[in-house]
Coordinates of N, CA and C in Angstrom, one line a residue:
M1 N 104.6 85.1 72.7 CA 104.9 86.2 73.7 C 103.6 86.5 74.5
R2 N 103.7 86.6 75.8 CA 102.5 86.9 76.6 C 102.2 88.4 76.5
T3 N 100.9 88.6 76.8 CA 100.4 90.0 76.9 C 100.5 90.5 78.3
R4 N 101.1 91.7 78.5 CA 101.2 92.3 79.8 C 99.8 92.7 80.3
V5 N 99.5 92.4 81.6 CA 98.3 92.9 82.2 C 98.6 93.9 83.3
L6 N 99.9 94.2 83.5 CA 100.3 95.1 84.6 C 100.8 96.4 84.0
V7 N 100.9 97.4 84.8 CA 101.3 98.7 84.3 C 102.6 99.2 85.0
A8 N 103.6 99.5 84.3 CA 104.9 100.1 84.9 C 104.8 101.6 85.0
A9 N 105.3 102.1 86.1 CA 105.3 103.6 86.2 C 106.2 104.3 85.3
A10 N 105.8 105.4 84.8 CA 106.6 106.1 83.8 C 107.9 106.6 84.4
T11 N 107.9 106.8 85.8 CA 109.0 107.4 86.4 C 110.1 106.4 86.7
G12 N 109.8 105.1 86.5 CA 110.8 104.1 86.8 C 110.5 103.4 88.2
A13 N 109.6 104.0 89.0 CA 109.3 103.3 90.2 C 108.2 102.3 90.0
L14 N 107.9 101.5 91.0 CA 106.9 100.5 90.9 C 105.6 101.2 90.7
A15 N 104.7 100.7 89.8 CA 103.5 101.3 89.5 C 102.5 101.0 90.6
L16 N 102.1 101.9 91.4 CA 101.2 101.7 92.5 C 100.0 102.7 92.3
T17 N 99.1 102.4 91.4 CA 98.0 103.3 91.1 C 96.7 102.7 91.4
A18 N 96.7 101.6 92.2 CA 95.4 101.0 92.6 C 94.5 100.6 91.5
L19 N 95.1 100.1 90.4 CA 94.3 99.7 89.3 C 93.9 98.2 89.4
A20 N 92.6 98.0 89.1 CA 92.2 96.6 89.1 C 92.9 95.8 88.0
V21 N 93.1 94.5 88.2 CA 93.9 93.7 87.3 C 93.0 92.5 86.8
P22 N 93.1 92.2 85.6 CA 92.3 91.0 85.1 C 92.8 89.8 85.7
A23 N 92.1 88.7 85.6 CA 92.5 87.4 86.1 C 93.9 87.0 85.7
A24 N 94.7 86.4 86.6 CA 96.1 86.1 86.3 C 96.1 85.0 85.2
Q25 N 97.2 85.1 84.4 CA 97.4 84.1 83.4 C 97.8 82.8 84.0
A26 N 97.4 81.7 83.3 CA 97.7 80.3 83.8 C 99.2 80.1 83.6
D27 N 99.7 79.2 84.5 CA 101.1 78.8 84.4 C 101.3 78.1 83.1
G28 N 102.6 78.2 82.6 CA 102.9 77.5 81.3 C 104.4 77.5 81.1
G29 N 104.8 76.8 80.0 CA 106.2 76.7 79.7 C 106.5 75.6 78.7
S30 N 107.8 75.5 78.4 CA 108.2 74.5 77.4 C 109.6 74.0 77.9
G31 N 109.8 72.7 78.0 CA 111.1 72.2 78.3 C 111.2 71.9 79.8
D32 N 112.5 71.9 80.3 CA 112.8 71.5 81.7 C 113.2 72.7 82.6
T33 N 112.8 73.9 82.3 CA 113.2 75.0 83.1 C 112.4 75.0 84.4
R34 N 113.1 75.2 85.5 CA 112.4 75.2 86.8 C 112.9 76.4 87.7
I35 N 111.9 76.9 88.5 CA 112.2 77.9 89.5 C 112.4 77.2 90.8
T36 N 113.6 77.5 91.5 CA 113.9 76.8 92.7 C 113.8 77.6 94.0
K37 N 113.8 79.0 93.8 CA 113.8 79.8 95.0 C 113.3 81.2 94.6
V38 N 112.5 81.8 95.4 CA 112.1 83.2 95.3 C 112.3 83.9 96.6
V39 N 113.0 85.0 96.6 CA 113.2 85.8 97.9 C 112.9 87.2 97.6
V40 N 112.1 87.8 98.5 CA 111.7 89.2 98.4 C 112.2 89.9 99.7
D41 N 113.1 90.9 99.4 CA 113.6 91.8 100.5 C 114.3 90.9 101.6
G42 N 114.9 89.9 101.2 CA 115.7 89.1 102.2 C 114.9 88.1 103.0
D43 N 113.7 88.4 103.5 CA 113.0 87.5 104.3 C 111.5 87.4 103.9
N44 N 111.2 87.8 102.7 CA 109.8 87.7 102.2 C 108.8 88.5 103.0
K45 N 109.3 89.6 103.5 CA 108.4 90.6 104.1 C 108.8 92.0 103.7
V46 N 107.9 92.7 103.2 CA 108.1 94.1 102.8 C 107.2 95.0 103.7
T47 N 107.9 95.8 104.5 CA 107.1 96.7 105.4 C 107.3 98.2 105.0
I48 N 106.2 98.8 104.8 CA 106.1 100.2 104.3 C 105.5 101.1 105.4
G49 N 106.2 102.2 105.7 CA 105.6 103.2 106.6 C 104.8 104.2 105.9
T50 N 105.0 105.5 106.4 CA 104.3 106.6 105.8 C 105.1 107.7 105.3
G51 N 106.4 107.8 105.7 CA 107.2 109.0 105.4 C 108.3 108.9 104.5
S52 N 108.8 107.7 104.0 CA 109.9 107.7 103.1 C 109.8 106.5 102.2
A53 N 110.5 106.5 101.1 CA 110.5 105.5 100.1 C 111.3 104.3 100.6
K54 N 110.9 103.1 100.1 CA 111.7 101.9 100.4 C 112.0 101.2 99.1
T55 N 113.3 100.8 99.0 CA 113.7 100.0 97.8 C 114.1 98.6 98.3
F56 N 113.5 97.6 97.6 CA 113.8 96.3 98.0 C 114.1 95.4 96.8
S57 N 114.6 94.3 97.0 CA 115.0 93.4 95.8 C 114.1 92.2 95.7
V58 N 113.9 91.7 94.5 CA 113.2 90.5 94.3 C 114.2 89.6 93.5
S59 N 114.5 88.4 94.1 CA 115.5 87.5 93.5 C 114.8 86.2 93.2
V60 N 115.1 85.7 92.0 CA 114.5 84.4 91.6 C 115.6 83.5 91.1
T61 N 115.7 82.3 91.7 CA 116.7 81.4 91.2 C 116.1 80.3 90.3
A62 N 116.6 80.1 89.2 CA 116.0 79.2 88.2 C 117.1 78.3 87.6
T63 N 116.7 77.1 87.1 CA 117.6 76.2 86.5 C 117.1 75.6 85.2
D64 N 118.0 75.2 84.3 CA 117.7 74.5 83.1 C 119.0 73.8 82.6
D65 N 118.8 72.7 82.0 CA 120.0 71.9 81.6 C 120.9 72.7 80.7
S66 N 120.4 73.7 80.0 CA 121.2 74.5 79.0 C 121.7 75.8 79.7
G67 N 121.3 76.1 80.9 CA 121.6 77.4 81.5 C 120.5 78.4 81.3
I68 N 120.5 79.4 82.1 CA 119.4 80.5 82.0 C 119.9 81.7 81.2
L69 N 119.0 82.0 80.2 CA 119.3 83.2 79.4 C 118.9 84.5 80.0
G70 N 117.8 84.5 80.7 CA 117.3 85.8 81.3 C 115.9 85.7 81.9
A71 N 115.4 86.8 82.4 CA 114.1 86.8 82.9 C 113.4 88.1 82.5
E72 N 112.1 88.1 82.4 CA 111.3 89.3 82.2 C 111.0 90.0 83.5
S73 N 110.5 91.2 83.5 CA 110.2 91.9 84.7 C 109.2 91.1 85.6
F74 N 109.4 91.1 86.9 CA 108.6 90.3 87.8 C 107.3 91.0 88.0
D75 N 106.2 90.2 88.1 CA 104.9 90.7 88.3 C 104.6 90.5 89.8
L76 N 104.2 91.6 90.5 CA 103.8 91.5 91.9 C 102.3 91.7 92.0
R77 N 101.7 90.7 92.7 CA 100.2 90.8 92.8 C 99.8 90.7 94.3
G78 N 98.9 91.6 94.6 CA 98.3 91.7 95.9 C 96.8 91.5 95.9
P79 N 96.1 91.7 97.1 CA 94.7 91.5 97.1 C 93.9 92.4 96.2
G80 N 93.6 92.0 95.0 CA 92.8 92.8 94.1 C 93.7 93.8 93.3
Y81 N 95.0 93.7 93.4 CA 95.8 94.6 92.7 C 97.0 93.9 92.1
G82 N 97.6 94.5 91.1 CA 98.7 93.9 90.4 C 99.6 95.0 89.8
Y83 N 100.9 94.8 90.0 CA 101.9 95.8 89.5 C 103.1 95.1 89.0
E84 N 103.9 95.8 88.1 CA 105.0 95.2 87.5 C 106.3 95.9 88.0
S85 N 107.3 95.1 88.4 CA 108.6 95.7 88.8 C 109.2 96.4 87.6
T86 N 110.2 97.2 87.9 CA 110.8 98.0 86.9 C 112.0 97.3 86.3
G87 N 112.2 97.5 85.0 CA 113.4 97.0 84.4 C 113.5 95.5 84.2
R88 N 114.4 95.1 83.4 CA 114.7 93.7 83.2 C 115.6 93.2 84.3
P89 N 115.3 92.1 85.0 CA 116.2 91.6 86.1 C 117.6 91.3 85.5
T90 N 118.5 91.5 86.4 CA 119.9 91.1 86.1 C 120.2 89.7 86.6
C91 N 120.7 88.8 85.7 CA 120.8 87.4 86.1 C 122.3 87.1 86.3
K92 N 122.6 86.5 87.5 CA 124.0 86.1 87.8 C 124.1 84.6 87.8
K93 N 125.1 84.1 87.1 CA 125.3 82.7 87.0 C 125.8 82.1 88.3
V94 N 125.1 81.0 88.7 CA 125.5 80.3 89.9 C 126.3 79.0 89.5
S95 N 125.8 78.4 88.4 CA 126.5 77.2 87.9 C 126.2 77.2 86.4
A96 N 126.6 76.1 85.7 CA 126.3 76.0 84.3 C 124.9 75.9 84.0
T97 N 124.1 75.4 85.0 CA 122.6 75.2 84.8 C 121.8 76.2 85.5
T98 N 122.3 76.9 86.5 CA 121.5 77.7 87.4 C 122.0 79.2 87.5
S99 N 121.0 80.1 87.5 CA 121.3 81.5 87.7 C 120.2 82.1 88.7
T100 N 120.7 83.2 89.3 CA 119.8 84.0 90.2 C 119.5 85.3 89.5
C101 N 118.3 85.6 89.2 CA 117.9 86.9 88.6 C 117.3 87.9 89.6
T102 N 117.8 89.1 89.6 CA 117.4 90.1 90.6 C 116.9 91.4 90.0
A103 N 115.9 91.9 90.6 CA 115.4 93.3 90.2 C 115.1 94.1 91.4
S104 N 115.3 95.4 91.4 CA 115.0 96.3 92.5 C 113.7 96.9 92.3
V105 N 113.0 97.1 93.4 CA 111.7 97.8 93.3 C 111.6 98.9 94.4
K106 N 111.1 100.1 94.0 CA 111.0 101.2 94.9 C 109.6 101.6 95.1
I107 N 109.2 101.7 96.4 CA 107.8 102.1 96.7 C 107.9 103.3 97.6
D108 N 107.1 104.3 97.3 CA 107.1 105.5 98.1 C 105.6 105.8 98.4
P109 N 105.3 105.6 99.7 CA 103.9 105.8 100.1 C 103.3 107.2 99.9
R110 N 104.2 108.1 99.8 CA 103.8 109.5 99.6 C 103.3 109.8 98.1
T111 N 103.8 109.0 97.2 CA 103.5 109.2 95.8 C 102.8 108.1 95.1
D112 N 102.8 106.9 95.7 CA 102.3 105.7 95.0 C 100.9 105.3 95.3
Y113 N 100.2 106.1 96.1 CA 98.8 105.9 96.4 C 98.5 104.5 96.9
L114 N 99.2 104.2 98.0 CA 98.9 102.9 98.6 C 97.5 102.9 99.3
D115 N 96.9 101.7 99.2 CA 95.6 101.5 99.9 C 95.8 100.5 101.0
N116 N 95.2 100.8 102.1 CA 95.3 99.8 103.3 C 94.9 98.4 102.9
A117 N 94.0 98.3 102.0 CA 93.5 96.9 101.6 C 94.6 96.2 100.8
M118 N 95.7 96.8 100.4 CA 96.8 96.1 99.8 C 97.6 95.2 100.7
A119 N 97.5 95.5 102.0 CA 98.3 94.8 102.9 C 97.9 93.3 103.0
G120 N 98.9 92.4 103.1 CA 98.6 91.0 103.2 C 99.6 90.2 102.4
T121 N 99.1 89.0 101.9 CA 100.0 88.1 101.1 C 100.0 88.5 99.7
W122 N 101.2 88.7 99.1 CA 101.4 89.0 97.7 C 102.1 87.9 97.0
Y123 N 102.0 87.8 95.7 CA 102.7 86.8 95.0 C 103.6 87.4 93.9
V124 N 104.6 86.6 93.5 CA 105.5 87.0 92.5 C 105.3 86.2 91.3
G125 N 105.0 86.8 90.1 CA 104.9 86.1 88.9 C 106.2 86.2 88.1
V126 N 106.6 85.1 87.6 CA 108.0 85.0 87.0 C 107.9 84.4 85.6
W127 N 108.7 85.0 84.6 CA 108.9 84.4 83.3 C 110.4 84.3 83.1
I128 N 110.8 83.0 82.9 CA 112.2 82.7 82.8 C 112.5 82.1 81.4
D129 N 113.5 82.6 80.7 CA 114.0 82.0 79.4 C 115.3 81.3 79.6
A130 N 115.4 80.1 79.0 CA 116.6 79.3 79.0 C 117.3 79.5 77.7
K131 N 118.6 79.1 77.7 CA 119.5 79.3 76.5 C 119.1 78.4 75.3
D132 N 118.4 77.3 75.6 CA 118.0 76.4 74.5 C 116.6 76.7 73.9
G133 N 116.0 77.8 74.4 CA 114.6 78.1 73.9 C 113.5 77.7 74.8
D134 N 113.9 76.9 75.9 CA 112.9 76.5 76.9 C 112.5 77.8 77.6
Y135 N 111.3 77.8 78.2 CA 110.9 78.9 79.0 C 109.9 78.4 80.1
L136 N 109.6 79.2 81.1 CA 108.7 78.9 82.1 C 108.0 80.2 82.6
W137 N 106.7 80.1 82.8 CA 105.9 81.2 83.4 C 105.1 80.6 84.5
K138 N 105.3 81.2 85.7 CA 104.6 80.8 86.9 C 103.9 82.0 87.5
D139 N 102.6 82.0 87.7 CA 101.9 83.2 88.2 C 102.2 83.4 89.7
K140 N 102.4 82.3 90.4 CA 102.7 82.3 91.8 C 104.0 81.6 92.1
A141 N 105.0 82.1 91.6 CA 106.3 81.4 91.8 C 106.8 81.5 93.3
G142 N 106.4 82.5 93.9 CA 106.7 82.7 95.4 C 105.7 83.7 96.0
S143 N 105.8 83.9 97.3 CA 104.9 84.8 98.0 C 105.7 85.6 99.0
F144 N 105.1 86.7 99.4 CA 105.7 87.5 100.5 C 104.6 88.3 101.2
K145 N 104.9 88.8 102.4 CA 104.0 89.6 103.1 C 104.2 91.1 102.8
F146 N 103.2 91.8 102.4 CA 103.3 93.2 102.1 C 102.6 93.9 103.3
Q147 N 103.4 94.6 104.2 CA 102.9 94.9 105.5 C 102.9 96.5 105.7
R148 N 101.9 96.9 106.5 CA 101.9 98.3 107.0 C 102.9 98.4 108.1
G149 N 103.6 99.5 108.2 CA 104.6 99.7 109.2 C 104.0 99.8 110.6
S150 N 104.7 99.4 111.6 CA 104.2 99.4 113.0 C 105.1 100.3 113.8
A151 N 104.6 100.8 115.0 CA 105.4 101.5 115.9 C 105.0 101.2 117.3
V152 N 105.9 101.2 118.3 CA 105.5 100.9 119.7 C 106.5 101.6 120.6
T153 N 106.0 102.1 121.7 CA 106.8 102.8 122.7 C 106.7 102.1 124.0
T154 N 107.7 102.4 124.9 CA 107.7 101.9 126.3 C 108.2 102.9 127.3
N155 N 107.5 103.0 128.4 CA 107.8 103.9 129.5 C 107.6 103.2 130.8
A156 N 108.6 103.0 131.6 CA 108.5 102.4 132.9 C 108.6 103.4 134.0
S157 N 107.7 103.4 135.0 CA 107.8 104.4 136.1 C 107.2 103.8 137.4
P158 N 107.6 104.3 138.5 CA 108.5 105.5 138.7 C 110.0 105.1 138.5
E159 N 110.8 106.1 138.2 CA 112.2 105.9 138.0 C 113.0 107.0 138.9
P160 N 113.9 106.6 139.8 CA 114.2 105.2 140.2 C 113.0 104.6 141.0
V161 N 113.1 103.4 141.4 CA 112.1 102.7 142.1 C 112.8 101.8 143.2
K162 N 112.1 101.7 144.3 CA 112.7 100.8 145.4 C 112.4 99.4 145.1
K163 N 113.4 98.5 145.4 CA 113.3 97.1 145.2 C 112.0 96.5 145.9
G164 N 111.2 95.7 145.1 CA 110.0 95.1 145.6 C 108.8 96.0 145.4
R165 N 109.0 97.2 145.0 CA 107.8 98.1 144.7 C 107.2 97.8 143.3
T166 N 106.0 98.3 143.1 CA 105.4 98.1 141.8 C 105.9 99.1 140.8
L167 N 106.2 98.5 139.6 CA 106.6 99.3 138.5 C 105.5 99.2 137.4
T168 N 105.1 100.4 136.9 CA 104.1 100.4 135.9 C 104.7 100.7 134.5
V169 N 104.5 99.8 133.6 CA 105.1 99.9 132.3 C 104.0 100.2 131.2
T170 N 104.0 101.4 130.6 CA 103.0 101.8 129.7 C 103.7 101.9 128.3
G171 N 102.8 102.1 127.3 CA 103.3 102.2 125.9 C 102.1 102.4 125.0
K172 N 102.4 102.4 123.7 CA 101.4 102.6 122.7 C 101.8 101.9 121.4
L173 N 100.9 101.1 120.9 CA 101.1 100.4 119.6 C 100.3 101.1 118.5
S174 N 101.0 101.5 117.4 CA 100.3 102.1 116.3 C 100.8 101.5 115.0
R175 N 100.1 101.8 113.9 CA 100.6 101.3 112.6 C 100.2 102.3 111.5
A176 N 100.9 102.1 110.4 CA 100.8 103.1 109.3 C 99.4 103.0 108.6
N177 N 98.8 104.1 108.4 CA 97.6 104.3 107.6 C 98.1 104.8 106.2
W178 N 98.2 104.0 105.2 CA 98.7 104.4 103.9 C 97.8 105.5 103.3
E179 N 96.5 105.5 103.6 CA 95.6 106.4 103.0 C 95.7 107.9 103.5
T180 N 96.0 108.0 104.8 CA 96.2 109.3 105.5 C 97.6 109.7 105.6
L181 N 98.5 108.8 105.4 CA 100.0 109.0 105.6 C 100.3 109.4 107.0
K182 N 99.6 108.8 108.0 CA 99.8 109.0 109.4 C 99.7 107.6 110.1
Y183 N 100.3 107.6 111.3 CA 100.2 106.4 112.1 C 99.0 106.5 113.1
G184 N 98.2 105.4 113.2 CA 97.0 105.4 114.1 C 97.0 104.3 115.1
A185 N 96.2 104.4 116.1 CA 96.1 103.3 117.1 C 95.9 102.0 116.5
Y186 N 96.6 101.0 117.1 CA 96.4 99.6 116.6 C 95.9 98.8 117.8
S187 N 94.6 98.5 117.8 CA 93.9 97.9 119.0 C 93.9 96.4 118.9
G188 N 93.6 95.8 120.1 CA 93.4 94.3 120.1 C 94.5 93.4 119.8
Q189 N 95.8 93.9 119.9 CA 96.9 93.1 119.5 C 97.7 92.7 120.7
S190 N 98.3 91.5 120.6 CA 99.1 90.9 121.7 C 100.5 91.4 121.6
V191 N 101.0 92.0 122.7 CA 102.4 92.6 122.7 C 103.1 92.1 123.9
Q192 N 104.3 91.6 123.7 CA 105.1 91.1 124.8 C 105.9 92.2 125.6
L193 N 105.9 92.1 126.9 CA 106.7 93.0 127.7 C 108.0 92.1 128.1
Q194 N 109.1 92.6 127.6 CA 110.4 91.9 127.9 C 111.3 92.7 128.8
Y195 N 112.2 91.9 129.5 CA 113.1 92.5 130.5 C 114.5 92.0 130.3
L196 N 115.4 92.9 130.4 CA 116.9 92.5 130.4 C 117.5 93.0 131.7
K197 N 117.9 92.1 132.5 CA 118.6 92.5 133.7 C 120.0 93.0 133.4
K198 N 120.4 94.1 134.1 CA 121.7 94.8 133.8 C 122.8 93.8 134.0
G199 N 123.7 93.8 133.0 CA 124.8 92.9 133.1 C 124.6 91.5 132.4
T200 N 123.4 91.3 131.9 CA 123.1 90.1 131.2 C 122.9 90.4 129.7
K201 N 122.7 89.3 128.9 CA 122.6 89.5 127.4 C 121.3 89.2 126.8
A202 N 120.5 88.4 127.5 CA 119.2 87.9 126.9 C 118.0 88.5 127.6
Y203 N 117.0 89.0 126.8 CA 115.8 89.4 127.3 C 114.9 88.2 127.6
T204 N 114.1 88.4 128.7 CA 113.1 87.4 129.0 C 111.7 88.0 128.9
V205 N 110.7 87.2 128.6 CA 109.3 87.6 128.5 C 108.7 87.7 129.8
L206 N 108.2 88.8 130.3 CA 107.5 88.9 131.5 C 106.0 88.7 131.4
K207 N 105.4 89.3 130.4 CA 104.0 89.3 130.3 C 103.6 89.5 128.8
T208 N 102.4 89.1 128.5 CA 101.8 89.5 127.2 C 100.6 90.4 127.4
V209 N 100.6 91.6 126.8 CA 99.6 92.6 127.0 C 98.9 92.8 125.8
K210 N 97.6 93.1 125.9 CA 96.8 93.4 124.7 C 96.5 94.9 124.6
S211 N 96.7 95.4 123.4 CA 96.5 96.9 123.2 C 95.1 97.3 123.3
S212 N 94.8 98.4 123.9 CA 93.4 98.9 124.1 C 92.9 99.5 122.8
S213 N 91.7 100.0 122.8 CA 91.0 100.6 121.7 C 91.8 101.8 121.2
T214 N 92.6 102.4 122.0 CA 93.4 103.5 121.6 C 94.9 103.1 121.3
G215 N 95.1 101.8 121.4 CA 96.5 101.3 121.1 C 97.3 101.3 122.4
S216 N 96.8 101.7 123.5 CA 97.6 101.8 124.7 C 97.9 100.5 125.3
L217 N 99.1 100.4 125.9 CA 99.6 99.2 126.6 C 99.9 99.6 128.1
S218 N 99.5 98.7 129.0 CA 99.8 99.0 130.4 C 99.8 97.7 131.2
T219 N 100.8 97.6 132.1 CA 100.8 96.5 133.0 C 101.7 96.8 134.1
T220 N 101.7 96.0 135.2 CA 102.6 96.2 136.4 C 103.5 95.0 136.6
V221 N 104.7 95.3 137.2 CA 105.6 94.2 137.6 C 106.3 94.7 138.9
K222 N 106.9 93.7 139.6 CA 107.6 94.0 140.8 C 109.1 94.3 140.4
A223 N 109.6 95.4 140.9 CA 110.9 95.8 140.6 C 111.9 94.9 141.4
G224 N 112.8 94.3 140.7 CA 113.8 93.4 141.4 C 115.2 93.8 141.3
A225 N 115.6 94.3 140.1 CA 117.0 94.7 139.9 C 117.1 95.7 138.7
D226 N 118.2 96.4 138.7 CA 118.4 97.3 137.6 C 118.2 96.6 136.2
G227 N 117.5 97.2 135.3 CA 117.4 96.5 134.0 C 116.6 97.3 133.0
Y228 N 116.4 96.7 131.9 CA 115.8 97.4 130.7 C 114.4 96.7 130.4
Y229 N 113.4 97.5 130.1 CA 112.1 97.0 129.7 C 111.8 97.5 128.3
R230 N 111.1 96.6 127.6 CA 110.7 96.9 126.2 C 109.4 96.2 125.8
Y231 N 108.6 96.8 124.9 CA 107.5 96.1 124.4 C 107.9 95.6 123.0
V232 N 107.4 94.4 122.6 CA 107.8 93.8 121.4 C 106.5 93.2 120.7
F233 N 106.2 93.7 119.5 CA 105.1 93.3 118.7 C 105.6 92.4 117.6
A234 N 105.1 91.1 117.5 CA 105.6 90.2 116.6 C 105.1 90.4 115.1
G235 N 104.1 91.3 115.0 CA 103.6 91.5 113.6 C 102.6 90.4 113.2
N236 N 102.0 90.6 112.0 CA 101.1 89.6 111.4 C 101.2 89.8 109.9
S237 N 100.4 89.1 109.2 CA 100.5 89.1 107.7 C 100.3 90.5 107.1
A238 N 99.6 91.4 107.8 CA 99.4 92.7 107.2 C 100.1 93.8 107.9
S239 N 100.8 93.5 109.1 CA 101.5 94.5 109.8 C 102.9 94.1 110.3
G240 N 103.8 95.0 110.1 CA 105.2 94.6 110.4 C 105.5 94.4 111.9
A241 N 106.5 93.6 112.2 CA 107.0 93.4 113.6 C 107.8 94.6 114.0
I242 N 107.8 94.9 115.3 CA 108.5 96.1 115.8 C 108.8 95.9 117.3
T243 N 110.0 96.4 117.6 CA 110.5 96.4 119.0 C 110.7 97.8 119.5
S244 N 110.2 98.2 120.6 CA 110.4 99.6 121.1 C 111.8 99.8 121.6
V245 N 112.2 101.1 121.7 CA 113.4 101.4 122.4 C 113.3 101.0 123.9
S246 N 114.3 100.4 124.4 CA 114.3 100.0 125.8 C 114.3 101.1 126.8
D247 N 113.6 100.9 127.9 CA 113.6 101.9 129.0 C 114.4 101.4 130.2
F248 N 115.4 102.0 130.6 CA 116.2 101.5 131.8 C 115.6 102.0 133.1
V249 N 115.6 101.1 134.1 CA 115.0 101.5 135.4 C 116.1 101.2 136.4
D250 N 116.4 102.2 137.2 CA 117.3 102.1 138.3 C 116.6 101.6 139.6
V251 N 116.9 100.5 140.1 CA 116.3 99.9 141.3 C 117.2 100.2 142.5
K252 N 116.6 100.9 143.5 CA 117.4 101.2 144.7 C 117.2 100.1 145.8

């Protein structure tokens, strides 16, 4: 039996107490148990803001010729930090040899003492037991992006505007500061300005704008027809993707 190096929260939520964690244990196992898939929150991205709790799932698919007996709590490891998911995962049989084991994790930035340095690539450690006594431990069975929430706004003016005249589209890009529980300016980031002509279904990219030192966005375009403008930030390993609410402009 392995020794736990992670700490579970007494309240049942994910333990996020910014504790340093010893070096990860080496992979190991016995028999032919294999992990074939790891999915975190559906797309392997977990984005946390500042104002509310987020519950997400960690699902691990494993196979063994005798079938899967169960899994231990999943270990989540970030840059310099490590935490243990709550409860024993529930395993659902996919076939005689394969099962998918899932556990839910709840993170609340208001009570879990998140540190901005936690953002980035995280790994999922998994221990799987098979029905014939085989087992498998993988320290990095899968990975996901643990991201700070982002926010972006869009405002096009003047409204209405005459056809052919210059339209100024401004906005602001910000992201969550987990340490202050507020959103702050996110500078030096590339953000797309997209446009949807009224009566059509697909947005087109007009320009790529870089956010200023205060997170501000600003560019100009020629008004051609009634339509919707929006700023779109694609995100990165440490910050979540975000699309602003569209601003409709009436062209006379």
